[in-house]
Tab-separated table of C-alpha atoms in Angstrom:
chain	number	residue	atom	x	y	z
M	1	MET	CA	-8.224	6.827	32.194
M	2	SER	CA	-5.505	8.789	30.445
M	3	ILE	CA	-2.561	7.231	28.672
M	4	SER	CA	0.829	7.737	30.302
M	5	PRO	CA	3.258	10.045	28.464
M	6	GLU	CA	5.733	7.170	28.059
M	7	LEU	CA	3.147	4.934	26.434
M	8	GLN	CA	1.848	7.795	24.278
M	9	ALA	CA	5.414	8.324	23.034
M	10	LYS	CA	5.656	4.630	22.091
M	11	ILE	CA	2.361	4.850	20.229
M	12	ASP	CA	3.410	8.036	18.446
M	13	ALA	CA	6.659	6.358	17.350
M	14	LEU	CA	4.765	3.660	15.423
M	15	GLU	CA	4.754	4.132	11.659
M	16	ASP	CA	1.476	2.362	10.897
M	17	GLU	CA	-1.332	4.895	11.340
M	18	ARG	CA	-4.016	2.239	11.449
M	19	LEU	CA	-2.155	0.368	14.187
M	20	LYS	CA	-1.888	3.602	16.183
M	21	ALA	CA	-5.620	4.208	15.799
M	22	ASP	CA	-6.464	0.644	16.836
M	23	ILE	CA	-4.339	0.907	19.969
M	24	LEU	CA	-5.825	4.261	20.920
M	25	ASP	CA	-9.360	2.958	20.322
M	26	VAL	CA	-8.772	0.055	22.695
M	27	LEU	CA	-7.026	2.132	25.346
M	28	THR	CA	-9.509	4.997	25.329
M	29	GLY	CA	-12.661	3.011	24.631
M	30	PRO	CA	-15.280	2.095	27.179
M	31	GLY	CA	-15.111	-1.169	28.985
M	32	LYS	CA	-13.379	-2.780	31.872
M	33	ARG	CA	-9.772	-3.776	31.292
M	34	ARG	CA	-8.114	-6.646	33.063
M	35	ALA	CA	-4.624	-5.749	31.883
M	36	THR	CA	-2.478	-2.651	32.079
M	37	ASP	CA	-2.350	-0.198	29.206
M	38	GLU	CA	1.269	-1.232	28.641
M	39	ALA	CA	0.320	-4.933	28.457
M	40	ILE	CA	-2.499	-4.168	26.016
M	41	TYR	CA	-0.119	-2.103	23.865
M	42	GLU	CA	2.487	-4.893	23.855
M	43	MET	CA	-0.117	-7.516	22.971
M	44	ILE	CA	-1.516	-5.499	20.064
M	45	VAL	CA	1.918	-4.602	18.670
M	46	SER	CA	3.253	-8.159	18.953
M	47	SER	CA	0.095	-9.562	17.369
M	48	HIS	CA	0.405	-7.050	14.534
M	49	ALA	CA	4.062	-8.055	14.005
M	50	ARG	CA	3.151	-11.768	13.908
M	51	VAL	CA	0.458	-11.130	11.308
M	52	LYS	CA	2.849	-9.089	9.158
M	53	GLU	CA	5.497	-11.838	9.373
M	54	GLN	CA	2.952	-14.487	8.440
M	55	GLN	CA	1.737	-12.430	5.495
M	56	ALA	CA	5.340	-11.963	4.343
M	57	ARG	CA	6.002	-15.710	4.583
M	58	LEU	CA	2.868	-16.532	2.630
M	59	ARG	CA	3.685	-13.903	0.033
M	60	GLN	CA	7.191	-15.336	-0.359
M	61	TRP	CA	5.740	-18.809	-0.769
M	62	GLU	CA	3.461	-17.548	-3.511
M	63	ASP	CA	6.393	-15.896	-5.294
M	64	ASP	CA	8.413	-19.117	-5.050
M	65	GLU	CA	5.487	-21.090	-6.400
M	66	VAL	CA	5.143	-18.762	-9.384
M	67	ALA	CA	8.882	-18.950	-10.084
M	68	ALA	CA	8.818	-22.756	-9.929
M	69	PHE	CA	5.858	-22.895	-12.297
M	70	ALA	CA	7.554	-20.506	-14.745
M	71	GLU	CA	10.668	-22.698	-14.745
M	72	TYR	CA	8.589	-25.840	-15.268
M	73	PHE	CA	6.678	-24.194	-18.115
M	74	LYS	CA	9.888	-23.012	-19.788
M	75	GLU	CA	11.423	-26.507	-19.627
M	76	LYS	CA	8.210	-28.110	-20.872
M	77	SER	CA	8.021	-25.641	-23.786
M	78	TRP	CA	11.593	-26.373	-24.802
M	79	ARG	CA	10.948	-30.132	-24.764
M	80	ILE	CA	7.868	-29.664	-26.962
M	81	LEU	CA	9.845	-27.496	-29.418
M	82	LEU	CA	12.713	-29.994	-29.556
M	83	ASN	CA	10.348	-32.912	-30.190
M	84	SER	CA	8.501	-31.137	-33.028
C-alpha cells in the first residue's frame, strides 16, 4: 500500500532522519496492519516525543544532582579549611 501524499509530506517535514526511516519501515514493511497509516504515524511520533521529553527530564535531574554535589563539596571543603 502506498503512503498518501499528505502523510508523506508530514514524514518529510520531520527533522530526525532515524525517526523518518523508522516510520517508513513500519508503513512500507510487510505485515497486516490494524490501524491506519495516519494512526501509526501519530503513535510513533508521539511515542518518540515522550521518550525525548523523558530523556530531557532525566538529563536535567542528573545536572541538578551534579550541581548539588558540587555545592556540597565546596561547602565541606571550606569547613575543613576553616577548622585546620
